[in-house]
Short mmCIF file of C-alpha atoms in Angstrom, two decimals:
data_model
loop_
_atom_site.label_atom_id
_atom_site.label_comp_id
_atom_site.label_asym_id
_atom_site.label_seq_id
_atom_site.Cartn_x
_atom_site.Cartn_y
_atom_site.Cartn_z
CA UNK P 1 106.13 101.32 106.32
CA UNK P 2 107.95 104.01 108.26
CA UNK P 3 105.02 106.35 108.06
CA UNK P 4 101.63 104.87 108.81
CA UNK P 5 98.76 106.60 107.07
CA UNK P 6 95.13 105.75 107.93
CA UNK P 7 92.95 104.70 104.98
CA UNK P 8 91.06 107.46 103.20
CA UNK P 9 87.47 106.54 102.34
CA UNK P 10 84.98 108.66 100.44
CA UNK P 11 81.46 108.08 99.15
CA UNK P 12 80.63 110.91 96.80
CA UNK P 13 78.49 112.06 93.89
CA UNK P 14 81.38 113.89 92.22
CA UNK P 15 83.98 112.34 89.97
CA UNK P 16 87.49 111.67 91.33
CA UNK P 17 90.97 112.32 90.02
CA UNK P 18 92.81 109.00 90.18
CA UNK P 19 96.21 110.55 89.48
CA UNK P 20 95.84 113.07 92.27
CA UNK P 21 94.79 110.34 94.70
CA UNK P 22 97.78 108.17 93.76
CA UNK P 23 100.10 111.13 94.10
CA UNK P 24 98.72 111.87 97.58
CA UNK P 25 99.94 108.47 98.73
CA UNK P 26 103.50 109.00 97.47
CA UNK P 27 104.11 112.75 97.75
CA UNK P 28 107.12 113.56 99.92
CA UNK P 29 107.67 109.85 100.68
CA UNK P 30 110.62 107.73 99.74
CA UNK P 31 109.61 104.45 101.30
CA UNK P 32 106.88 103.55 98.79
CA UNK P 33 108.07 101.12 96.12
CA UNK P 34 104.74 100.18 94.54
CA UNK P 35 101.42 101.88 93.88
CA UNK P 36 98.50 99.94 92.41
CA UNK P 37 95.52 101.94 91.19
CA UNK P 38 92.23 100.31 90.24
CA UNK P 39 89.60 102.31 88.38
CA UNK P 40 86.17 100.79 87.75
CA UNK P 41 84.28 102.43 84.91
CA UNK P 42 80.75 102.31 83.53
CA UNK P 43 80.54 100.27 80.30
CA UNK P 44 77.89 100.95 77.66
CA UNK P 45 77.01 97.24 77.25
CA UNK P 46 77.33 97.35 73.45
CA UNK P 47 75.48 100.65 73.23
CA UNK P 48 72.39 99.55 75.15
CA UNK P 49 73.16 101.39 78.39
CA UNK P 50 72.52 105.14 78.79
CA UNK P 51 73.46 105.38 82.47
CA UNK P 52 73.77 103.52 85.75
CA UNK P 53 72.02 104.93 88.79
CA UNK P 54 74.00 104.03 91.89
CA UNK P 55 71.98 103.78 95.09
CA UNK P 56 73.75 103.35 98.42
CA UNK P 57 72.98 103.02 102.13
CA UNK P 58 74.44 106.19 103.65
CA UNK P 59 76.33 105.54 106.83
CA UNK P 60 76.54 101.80 106.31
CA UNK P 61 78.43 102.24 103.02
CA UNK P 62 81.19 104.20 104.79
CA UNK P 63 81.20 101.78 107.74
CA UNK P 64 81.42 98.70 105.55
CA UNK P 65 84.17 100.09 103.32
CA UNK P 66 86.08 101.19 106.42
CA UNK P 67 85.85 97.65 107.75
CA UNK P 68 87.16 96.23 104.44
CA UNK P 69 89.98 98.82 104.42
CA UNK P 70 90.96 97.99 108.01
CA UNK P 71 91.08 94.30 107.12
CA UNK P 72 93.35 95.07 104.14
CA UNK P 73 95.65 97.23 106.31
CA UNK P 74 95.86 94.37 108.83
CA UNK P 75 96.71 91.77 106.20
CA UNK P 76 99.32 93.64 104.16
CA UNK P 77 101.99 96.21 105.10
CA UNK P 78 100.50 99.21 103.33
CA UNK P 79 101.84 102.72 103.27
CA UNK P 80 98.49 104.08 102.23
CA UNK P 81 95.04 103.03 101.01
CA UNK P 82 92.40 105.19 99.35
CA UNK P 83 88.91 104.04 98.37
CA UNK P 84 86.37 106.26 96.62
CA UNK P 85 82.94 105.06 95.49
CA UNK P 86 80.55 107.28 93.59
CA UNK P 87 76.76 107.30 93.85
CA UNK P 88 74.07 108.88 91.68
CA UNK P 89 73.97 108.84 87.87
CA UNK P 90 77.07 107.60 86.05
CA UNK P 91 77.29 107.45 82.26
CA UNK P 92 79.29 105.00 80.09
CA UNK P 93 82.97 105.85 80.10
CA UNK P 94 82.71 107.57 83.47
CA UNK P 95 84.38 106.49 86.71
CA UNK P 96 82.51 104.50 89.38
CA UNK P 97 85.10 103.35 91.89
CA UNK P 98 88.74 103.96 92.76
CA UNK P 99 91.13 101.94 94.92
CA UNK P 100 94.75 103.01 95.40
CA UNK P 101 97.12 100.89 97.49
CA UNK P 102 100.72 101.88 98.23
CA UNK P 103 103.36 99.61 99.73
CA UNK P 104 107.08 98.93 99.84
CA UNK P 105 106.60 95.87 97.65
CA UNK P 106 104.42 95.16 94.66
CA UNK P 107 102.63 92.05 95.86
CA UNK P 108 101.18 93.73 98.93
CA UNK P 109 99.86 96.57 96.77
CA UNK P 110 98.38 94.23 94.12
CA UNK P 111 96.81 91.88 96.65
CA UNK P 112 95.36 94.64 98.83
CA UNK P 113 93.74 96.45 95.88
CA UNK P 114 92.30 93.22 94.51
CA UNK P 115 91.04 92.14 97.96
CA UNK P 116 89.33 95.50 98.51
CA UNK P 117 87.57 95.27 95.14
CA UNK P 118 86.37 91.71 95.73
CA UNK P 119 84.80 92.62 99.08
CA UNK P 120 83.51 95.95 97.90
CA UNK P 121 81.58 94.16 95.13
CA UNK P 122 79.78 91.82 97.48
CA UNK P 123 79.72 93.52 100.89
CA UNK P 124 79.44 97.28 100.36
CA UNK P 125 75.78 98.39 100.26
CA UNK P 126 75.51 99.78 96.72
CA UNK P 127 73.03 98.82 94.00
CA UNK P 128 73.01 99.65 90.31
CA UNK P 129 69.90 100.45 88.30
CA UNK P 130 70.19 100.47 84.53
CA UNK P 131 68.77 103.22 82.34
CA UNK P 132 68.73 102.07 78.72
CA UNK P 133 69.40 104.04 75.55
CA UNK P 134 65.91 103.18 74.26
CA UNK P 135 64.49 105.16 77.20
CA UNK P 136 63.29 102.14 79.15
CA UNK P 137 64.22 101.08 82.65
CA UNK P 138 66.66 98.18 82.37
CA UNK P 139 66.04 97.04 85.91
CA UNK P 140 68.52 96.42 88.69
CA UNK P 141 71.86 94.81 87.93
CA UNK P 142 71.86 91.28 89.34
CA UNK P 143 74.60 90.12 91.67
CA UNK P 144 76.95 87.63 90.03
CA UNK P 145 77.66 84.23 91.53
CA UNK P 146 81.25 84.64 90.36
CA UNK P 147 81.70 87.69 92.57
CA UNK P 148 80.63 85.78 95.67
CA UNK P 149 82.90 82.88 94.71
CA UNK P 150 85.88 85.23 94.48
CA UNK P 151 85.75 85.80 98.22
CA UNK P 152 86.91 82.24 98.75
CA UNK P 153 90.32 83.31 97.43
CA UNK P 154 90.86 85.37 100.56
CA UNK P 155 90.08 82.79 103.23
CA UNK P 156 92.87 82.93 105.76
CA UNK P 157 94.76 79.68 106.08
CA UNK P 158 95.35 80.12 109.81
CA UNK O 1 59.90 101.67 117.78
CA UNK O 2 62.13 100.13 115.15
CA UNK O 3 63.24 101.94 112.00
CA UNK O 4 62.99 99.82 108.85
CA UNK O 5 64.95 100.95 105.79
CA UNK O 6 64.70 99.51 102.28
CA UNK O 7 66.95 99.74 99.25
CA UNK O 8 66.89 99.08 95.49
CA UNK O 9 64.03 96.83 94.34
CA UNK O 10 62.98 96.04 97.91
CA UNK O 11 62.38 99.78 98.36
CA UNK O 12 60.63 100.10 94.98
CA UNK O 13 58.30 97.16 95.66
CA UNK O 14 57.39 98.17 99.21
CA UNK O 15 56.90 101.72 97.98
CA UNK O 16 58.59 103.63 100.81
CA UNK O 17 62.28 104.11 101.61
CA UNK O 18 61.79 103.77 105.36
CA UNK O 19 59.23 103.55 108.10
CA UNK O 20 58.93 103.28 111.89
CA UNK O 21 57.17 100.21 113.22
CA UNK O 22 56.22 98.90 116.63
CA UNK O 23 57.23 95.24 116.53
CA UNK O 24 55.12 92.76 118.49
CA UNK O 25 57.17 91.20 121.31
CA UNK O 26 57.05 87.73 119.72
CA UNK O 27 59.21 88.96 116.77
CA UNK O 28 62.61 87.78 117.90
CA UNK O 29 64.66 87.00 114.82
CA UNK O 30 65.20 88.44 111.35
CA UNK O 31 63.23 85.48 110.05
CA UNK O 32 60.28 86.36 112.32
CA UNK O 33 60.43 89.96 111.09
CA UNK O 34 60.32 88.92 107.42
CA UNK O 35 57.29 86.66 108.04
CA UNK O 36 55.53 89.44 109.95
CA UNK O 37 56.24 92.03 107.24
CA UNK O 38 54.90 89.73 104.50
CA UNK O 39 51.57 89.72 106.32
CA UNK O 40 51.32 93.51 106.19
CA UNK O 41 50.12 93.74 102.58
CA UNK O 42 50.70 92.57 99.04
CA UNK O 43 53.50 95.08 98.37
CA UNK O 44 55.44 93.49 101.26
CA UNK O 45 54.57 89.98 100.14
CA UNK O 46 55.84 90.84 96.63
CA UNK O 47 59.03 92.54 97.84
CA UNK O 48 59.93 89.71 100.21
CA UNK O 49 58.57 86.76 98.21
CA UNK O 50 62.00 85.20 97.76
CA UNK O 51 63.18 85.46 101.33
CA UNK O 52 66.46 83.71 100.68
CA UNK O 53 67.77 86.52 98.47
CA UNK O 54 66.89 89.28 100.94
CA UNK O 55 69.95 90.65 102.73
CA UNK O 56 69.62 92.16 106.17
CA UNK O 57 71.64 94.64 108.22
CA UNK O 58 71.02 95.32 111.91
CA UNK O 59 72.21 98.75 112.93
CA UNK O 60 74.27 98.87 109.71
CA UNK O 61 75.99 95.52 110.09
CA UNK O 62 75.37 92.56 107.81
CA UNK O 63 73.64 89.69 109.52
CA UNK O 64 71.82 86.48 108.60
CA UNK O 65 68.19 85.44 108.90
CA UNK O 66 68.74 83.42 112.07
CA UNK O 67 70.06 86.43 113.98
CA UNK O 68 68.08 87.87 116.85
CA UNK O 69 66.94 91.45 116.43
CA UNK O 70 68.14 92.01 120.00
CA UNK O 71 66.83 95.53 120.21
CA UNK O 72 68.33 96.78 116.93
CA UNK O 73 67.10 100.30 116.26
CA UNK O 74 67.60 100.24 112.48
CA UNK O 75 66.86 97.17 110.38
CA UNK O 76 67.72 97.36 106.66
CA UNK O 77 66.38 95.01 103.97
CA UNK O 78 67.89 94.95 100.50
CA UNK O 79 68.84 92.73 97.54
CA UNK O 80 72.36 91.34 97.07
CA UNK O 81 74.75 94.22 96.54
CA UNK O 82 76.17 95.20 93.17
CA UNK O 83 78.64 97.98 93.89
CA UNK O 84 82.20 98.39 92.68
CA UNK C 1 87.01 93.71 73.71
CA UNK C 2 85.28 95.25 70.73
CA UNK C 3 88.33 97.31 69.84
CA UNK C 4 91.64 95.50 69.93
CA UNK C 5 94.61 97.73 70.71
CA UNK C 6 98.18 96.40 70.38
CA UNK C 7 100.35 96.73 73.50
CA UNK C 8 102.39 99.90 73.80
CA UNK C 9 105.95 99.33 75.04
CA UNK C 10 108.55 101.96 75.77
CA UNK C 11 112.05 101.90 77.24
CA UNK C 12 113.04 105.46 78.01
CA UNK C 13 115.29 107.72 80.07
CA UNK C 14 112.49 110.26 80.66
CA UNK C 15 109.84 110.05 83.35
CA UNK C 16 106.29 108.99 82.40
CA UNK C 17 102.84 110.34 83.21
CA UNK C 18 100.85 107.41 84.59
CA UNK C 19 97.54 109.26 84.45
CA UNK C 20 97.99 110.18 80.80
CA UNK C 21 98.89 106.59 79.94
CA UNK C 22 95.81 105.25 81.74
CA UNK C 23 93.63 107.81 80.04
CA UNK C 24 95.01 106.78 76.62
CA UNK C 25 93.60 103.29 77.18
CA UNK C 26 90.09 104.52 78.00
CA UNK C 27 89.66 107.74 76.00
CA UNK C 28 86.66 107.56 73.70
CA UNK C 29 85.92 103.97 74.73
CA UNK C 30 82.88 102.67 76.52
CA UNK C 31 83.73 99.00 76.68
CA UNK C 32 86.44 99.25 79.34
CA UNK C 33 85.17 98.41 82.82
CA UNK C 34 88.46 98.15 84.69
CA UNK C 35 91.87 99.80 84.52
CA UNK C 36 94.71 98.63 86.75
CA UNK C 37 97.81 100.83 86.94
CA UNK C 38 101.03 99.68 88.58
CA UNK C 39 103.77 102.19 89.33
CA UNK C 40 107.13 100.98 90.64
CA UNK C 41 109.13 103.67 92.41
CA UNK C 42 112.65 104.03 93.74
CA UNK C 43 112.79 103.74 97.55
CA UNK C 44 115.51 105.45 99.60
CA UNK C 45 116.21 102.33 101.71
CA UNK C 46 115.94 104.21 105.01
CA UNK C 47 117.94 107.14 103.71
CA UNK C 48 120.96 105.12 102.55
CA UNK C 49 120.24 105.26 98.81
CA UNK C 50 121.05 108.37 96.73
CA UNK C 51 120.08 106.90 93.35
CA UNK C 52 119.66 103.75 91.30
CA UNK C 53 121.45 103.51 87.99
CA UNK C 54 119.40 101.36 85.64
CA UNK C 55 121.36 99.56 82.96
CA UNK C 56 119.56 97.70 80.18
CA UNK C 57 120.27 95.65 77.08
CA UNK C 58 118.96 97.82 74.24
CA UNK C 59 117.01 95.84 71.69
CA UNK C 60 116.62 92.79 73.89
CA UNK C 61 114.78 94.80 76.59
CA UNK C 62 112.11 95.83 74.07
CA UNK C 63 111.96 92.32 72.57
CA UNK C 64 111.60 90.63 75.95
CA UNK C 65 108.95 93.02 77.24
CA UNK C 66 107.05 92.63 73.95
CA UNK C 67 107.11 88.87 74.44
CA UNK C 68 105.75 89.22 78.00
CA UNK C 69 103.07 91.65 76.77
CA UNK C 70 102.01 89.29 73.98
CA UNK C 71 101.71 86.44 76.48
CA UNK C 72 99.51 88.62 78.73
CA UNK C 73 97.30 89.61 75.78
CA UNK C 74 96.93 85.93 74.87
CA UNK C 75 95.98 84.91 78.41
CA UNK C 76 93.47 87.63 79.30
CA UNK C 77 90.93 89.59 77.23
CA UNK C 78 92.58 92.99 77.42
CA UNK C 79 91.39 96.19 75.82
CA UNK C 80 94.83 97.73 76.15
CA UNK C 81 98.23 97.20 77.76
CA UNK C 82 100.99 99.76 78.25
CA UNK C 83 104.42 99.03 79.70
CA UNK C 84 107.10 101.69 80.25
CA UNK C 85 110.48 101.00 81.86
CA UNK C 86 112.99 103.74 82.54
CA UNK C 87 116.78 103.47 82.34
CA UNK C 88 119.57 105.75 83.57
CA UNK C 89 119.69 107.48 86.96
CA UNK C 90 116.55 107.37 89.10
CA UNK C 91 116.37 109.00 92.53
CA UNK C 92 114.28 107.95 95.55
CA UNK C 93 110.63 108.86 95.10
CA UNK C 94 110.94 108.80 91.31
CA UNK C 95 109.21 106.41 88.95
CA UNK C 96 110.94 103.33 87.52
CA UNK C 97 108.27 101.26 85.80
CA UNK C 98 104.65 101.57 84.70
CA UNK C 99 102.15 98.89 83.70
CA UNK C 100 98.58 99.78 82.72
CA UNK C 101 96.08 97.04 81.84
CA UNK C 102 92.52 97.75 80.68
CA UNK C 103 89.77 95.17 80.38
CA UNK C 104 86.03 94.68 80.58
CA UNK C 105 86.38 93.00 83.95
CA UNK C 106 88.57 93.65 86.95
CA UNK C 107 90.19 90.27 87.34
CA UNK C 108 91.68 90.24 83.86
CA UNK C 109 93.15 93.70 84.46
CA UNK C 110 94.55 92.80 87.91
CA UNK C 111 95.98 89.46 86.79
CA UNK C 112 97.53 90.81 83.60
CA UNK C 113 99.28 93.71 85.37
CA UNK C 114 100.57 91.43 88.12
CA UNK C 115 101.73 88.82 85.58
CA UNK C 116 103.60 91.44 83.55
CA UNK C 117 105.39 92.74 86.67
CA UNK C 118 106.42 89.27 87.82
CA UNK C 119 107.98 88.42 84.45
CA UNK C 120 109.45 91.84 83.96
CA UNK C 121 111.32 91.49 87.28
CA UNK C 122 112.99 88.24 86.32
CA UNK C 123 113.09 88.13 82.51
CA UNK C 124 113.55 91.69 81.23
CA UNK C 125 117.27 92.55 80.85
CA UNK C 126 117.64 95.40 83.34
CA UNK C 127 120.10 95.73 86.22
CA UNK C 128 120.20 98.18 89.09
CA UNK C 129 123.37 99.68 90.53
CA UNK C 130 123.11 101.47 93.86
CA UNK C 131 124.67 104.85 94.53
CA UNK C 132 124.69 105.51 98.27
CA UNK C 133 124.15 108.76 100.15
CA UNK C 134 127.60 108.45 101.74
CA UNK C 135 129.10 108.76 98.26
CA UNK C 136 130.13 105.12 97.95
CA UNK C 137 129.13 102.60 95.33
CA UNK C 138 126.56 100.29 96.88
CA UNK C 139 127.09 97.60 94.29
CA UNK C 140 124.54 95.87 92.09
CA UNK C 141 121.12 94.95 93.46
CA UNK C 142 120.94 91.18 93.87
CA UNK C 143 118.13 89.20 92.30
CA UNK C 144 115.69 87.88 94.88
CA UNK C 145 114.80 84.20 95.13
CA UNK C 146 111.25 85.28 95.93
CA UNK C 147 110.92 86.96 92.54
CA UNK C 148 111.85 83.79 90.70
CA UNK C 149 109.46 81.77 92.87
CA UNK C 150 106.59 84.09 91.96
CA UNK C 151 106.71 82.85 88.38
CA UNK C 152 105.35 79.52 89.56
CA UNK C 153 102.01 81.24 90.18
CA UNK C 154 101.53 81.62 86.46
CA UNK C 155 102.16 78.07 85.32
CA UNK C 156 99.34 77.14 83.00
CA UNK C 157 97.29 74.23 84.20
CA UNK C 158 96.65 72.89 80.71
CA UNK M 1 133.09 86.62 64.03
CA UNK M 2 130.83 86.57 67.05
CA UNK M 3 129.86 89.68 68.98
CA UNK M 4 130.01 89.25 72.74
CA UNK M 5 128.15 91.77 74.92
CA UNK M 6 128.37 92.11 78.69
CA UNK M 7 126.16 93.83 81.24
CA UNK M 8 126.23 94.99 84.87
CA UNK M 9 128.99 93.42 86.97
CA UNK M 10 129.97 91.00 84.18
CA UNK M 11 130.73 94.07 82.05
CA UNK M 12 132.54 95.84 84.91
CA UNK M 13 134.72 92.82 85.71
CA UNK M 14 135.63 92.04 82.13
CA UNK M 15 136.29 95.72 81.57
CA UNK M 16 134.69 96.17 78.14
CA UNK M 17 131.00 96.38 77.17
CA UNK M 18 131.43 94.31 74.03
CA UNK M 19 133.97 92.73 71.72
CA UNK M 20 134.20 90.73 68.52
CA UNK M 21 135.81 87.31 68.78
CA UNK M 22 136.67 84.51 66.37
CA UNK M 23 135.50 81.39 68.17
CA UNK M 24 137.50 78.18 67.60
CA UNK M 25 135.35 75.60 65.82
CA UNK M 26 135.30 73.27 68.86
CA UNK M 27 133.25 75.82 70.86
CA UNK M 28 129.78 74.40 70.34
CA UNK M 29 127.71 75.24 73.42
CA UNK M 30 127.28 78.14 75.82
CA UNK M 31 129.14 76.05 78.37
CA UNK M 32 132.09 75.64 75.99
CA UNK M 33 132.11 79.40 75.39
CA UNK M 34 132.21 80.18 79.13
CA UNK M 35 135.12 77.77 79.66
CA UNK M 36 136.99 79.24 76.71
CA UNK M 37 136.43 82.83 77.89
CA UNK M 38 137.70 82.01 81.40
CA UNK M 39 141.00 81.00 79.83
CA UNK M 40 141.43 84.40 78.20
CA UNK M 41 142.67 86.23 81.30
CA UNK M 42 142.06 86.85 84.97
CA UNK M 43 139.38 89.51 84.37
CA UNK M 44 137.34 86.88 82.51
CA UNK M 45 138.07 84.23 85.15
CA UNK M 46 136.89 86.69 87.84
CA UNK M 47 133.75 87.77 85.93
CA UNK M 48 132.69 84.22 85.14
CA UNK M 49 133.94 82.48 88.29
CA UNK M 50 130.45 81.46 89.39
CA UNK M 51 129.25 80.07 86.09
CA UNK M 52 125.89 78.97 87.43
CA UNK M 53 124.73 82.55 88.06
CA UNK M 54 125.72 83.80 84.60
CA UNK M 55 122.70 84.29 82.34
CA UNK M 56 123.08 84.02 78.60
CA UNK M 57 121.17 85.35 75.60
CA UNK M 58 121.78 84.21 72.04
CA UNK M 59 120.73 86.84 69.52
CA UNK M 60 118.71 88.53 72.29
CA UNK M 61 116.83 85.46 73.48
CA UNK M 62 117.34 83.89 76.90
CA UNK M 63 118.92 80.47 76.74
CA UNK M 64 120.60 77.99 79.07
CA UNK M 65 124.17 76.77 79.33
CA UNK M 66 123.51 73.53 77.47
CA UNK M 67 122.31 75.35 74.36
CA UNK M 68 124.32 75.20 71.17
CA UNK M 69 125.62 78.52 69.89
CA UNK M 70 124.39 77.40 66.46
CA UNK M 71 125.87 80.36 64.65
CA UNK M 72 124.46 83.06 66.94
CA UNK M 73 125.85 86.42 65.92
CA UNK M 74 125.41 88.15 69.28
CA UNK M 75 126.02 86.38 72.58
CA UNK M 76 125.22 88.30 75.77
CA UNK M 77 126.47 87.42 79.26
CA UNK M 78 125.00 89.05 82.35
CA UNK M 79 123.98 88.53 85.98
CA UNK M 80 120.39 87.67 87.01
CA UNK M 81 118.14 90.56 86.10
CA UNK M 82 116.78 93.07 88.60
CA UNK M 83 114.45 95.30 86.62
CA UNK M 84 110.96 96.37 87.47
#
């Protein structure tokens, strides 16, 4: 891209505005042909979940997401990349994570956003505790085998 | 002194979010550290019972159980991550 | 998904509001875990392009995009799918196409949005004429081999 | 009568966006139609010179050059698409 923009990474308690973040990557630019936005939201698990409590490892969370972002920027020609991950209490229907990738061409934007999410799921130090609607503690969300398996998709051939 | 930090159910089971410890000189690897911690009390033994699922970061970088501590100042122990 | 929403397809001259379209797929719902939004924009081709004139085949454009949308809904468990394609004059930096896919899980949303874009590029009856900044007619955009090759990614294994 | 519709540079070269034609009964396939159209004048010969790149839709559904017209009421001819 003619204008190289460093990735923007934020770990925050507050909600984010996905549209504003996407607009930040394209405003005043005419070399961006594709913007892919991923929003991860809290589901209510068929009405059983009252909230997710997101714990994170301050300092390492930023470092790890920065590493994932740098890897994405190195693999695909991106005009911009924004990653925001919330912590604290998040209720069903609310936002948890945002990834926005901008590029000249659609495949770079799609691949980069998908790559970031796959690594974020398994490598970024965040944990989810479930608070149930019946008032009980639903325990910690367990890591899924399928998430770890997804990483195999991104093994470099060279 | 080495700073140990715990997250999620590892933190809940051990009962403290972090602590400073003086490691004996024979503790060389992550594996040695886990064995040593399990001998410190039943809360540690419970938290670290299934060693293979415990993830470790040395100075905020993921590492495996064979790694040497090599003077790391902050060692973090936590379950597999579930962010995103 | 617990609430099945038919795909929403629009061919229009007017711009669209990507954030509002994404919000329409999640508003009042608590079973959506992932929303992927793709925005395709007009690039200025290093300052040489003044505008793209998008011609389409009315009637067939809607029919063809509906067919692609139905195929995506059949392949992935989607909670919602919105596709908007503009026609007429579009200037650099402006929006051309929008795809929003909502699902419980991220991979369905990513795959469905990417699938829709690949087929839309090669199967939806739209053509782009280039108007150059030097006042000349830059001719019709040529179809790319690479776009046709991308379709091979989606061949069903069964 | 059959309605023929043209798009993009096919439309520009032929010079009209659409027309109604009475096809001779021997015109059975898309291929026959293209050959017949090319004999109607130099603008058609120019527009359809490279037959292999011309895409065809019968009653708004993509089809190939071997397909039979089979009474289609609207036949569209256009270059490869470049939407999205």
